[in-house]
Coordinates of C-alpha atoms in Angstrom, one line a residue:
X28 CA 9.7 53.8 -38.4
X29 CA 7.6 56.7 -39.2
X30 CA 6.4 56.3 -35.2
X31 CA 9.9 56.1 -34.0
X32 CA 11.1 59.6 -35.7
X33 CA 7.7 61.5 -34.3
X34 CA 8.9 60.1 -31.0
X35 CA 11.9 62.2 -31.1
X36 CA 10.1 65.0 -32.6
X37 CA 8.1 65.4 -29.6
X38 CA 11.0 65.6 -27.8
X39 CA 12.2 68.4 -29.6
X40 CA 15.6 67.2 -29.6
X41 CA 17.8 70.3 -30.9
X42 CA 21.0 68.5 -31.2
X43 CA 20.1 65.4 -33.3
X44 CA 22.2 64.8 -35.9
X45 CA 21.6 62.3 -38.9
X46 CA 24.2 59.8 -37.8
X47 CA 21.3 59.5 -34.6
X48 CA 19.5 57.8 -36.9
X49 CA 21.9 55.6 -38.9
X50 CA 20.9 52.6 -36.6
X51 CA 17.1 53.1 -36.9
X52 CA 17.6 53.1 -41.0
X53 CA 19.8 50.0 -41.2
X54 CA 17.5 48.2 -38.5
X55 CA 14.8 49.0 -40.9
X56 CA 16.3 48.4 -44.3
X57 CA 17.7 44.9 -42.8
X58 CA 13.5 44.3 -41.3
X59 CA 12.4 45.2 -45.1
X60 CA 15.3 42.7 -46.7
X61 CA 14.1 39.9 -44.1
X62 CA 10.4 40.5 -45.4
X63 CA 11.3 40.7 -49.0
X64 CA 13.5 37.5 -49.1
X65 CA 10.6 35.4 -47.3
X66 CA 8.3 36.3 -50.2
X67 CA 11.4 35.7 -52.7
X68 CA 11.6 31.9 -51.9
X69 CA 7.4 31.9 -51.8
X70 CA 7.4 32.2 -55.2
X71 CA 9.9 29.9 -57.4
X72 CA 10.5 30.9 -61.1
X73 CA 9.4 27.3 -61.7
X74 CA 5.6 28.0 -60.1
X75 CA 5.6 31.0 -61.7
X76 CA 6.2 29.7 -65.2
X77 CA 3.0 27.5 -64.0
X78 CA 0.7 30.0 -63.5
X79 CA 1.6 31.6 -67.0
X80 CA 0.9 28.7 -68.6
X81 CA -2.5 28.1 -66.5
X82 CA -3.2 31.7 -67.7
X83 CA -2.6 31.4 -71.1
X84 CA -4.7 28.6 -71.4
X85 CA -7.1 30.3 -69.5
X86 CA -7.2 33.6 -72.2
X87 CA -6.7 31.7 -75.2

């Protein structure tokens, strides 16, 4: 994103308006939602629960 927005700086774009870049900050909210929801199912509350208990085992 951050490449996308210097873009347009260099183009010096005086009449940009923040609507302009609605579509660019959905696209990239909906790319970071995708990303976070993969790593959601990764990691079940019930294999989670497994490592805490292979932890404490490991500490106590």
């Amino acid at each position: 994103m951050e490449k996308e927005v210097d873009s347009l700086r260099v183009l010096k774009l005086t009449d940009l308006q923040s609507s302009d870049l609605d579509e660019l900050v959905n696209r990239y909210y909906n790319d970071f939602e995708s990303e976070w929801n993969s790593y959601k199912h990764t990691f079940s509350i019930s294999k989670l629960d497994s490592l805490e208990s292979k932890i404490k085992s490991i500490v106590e």
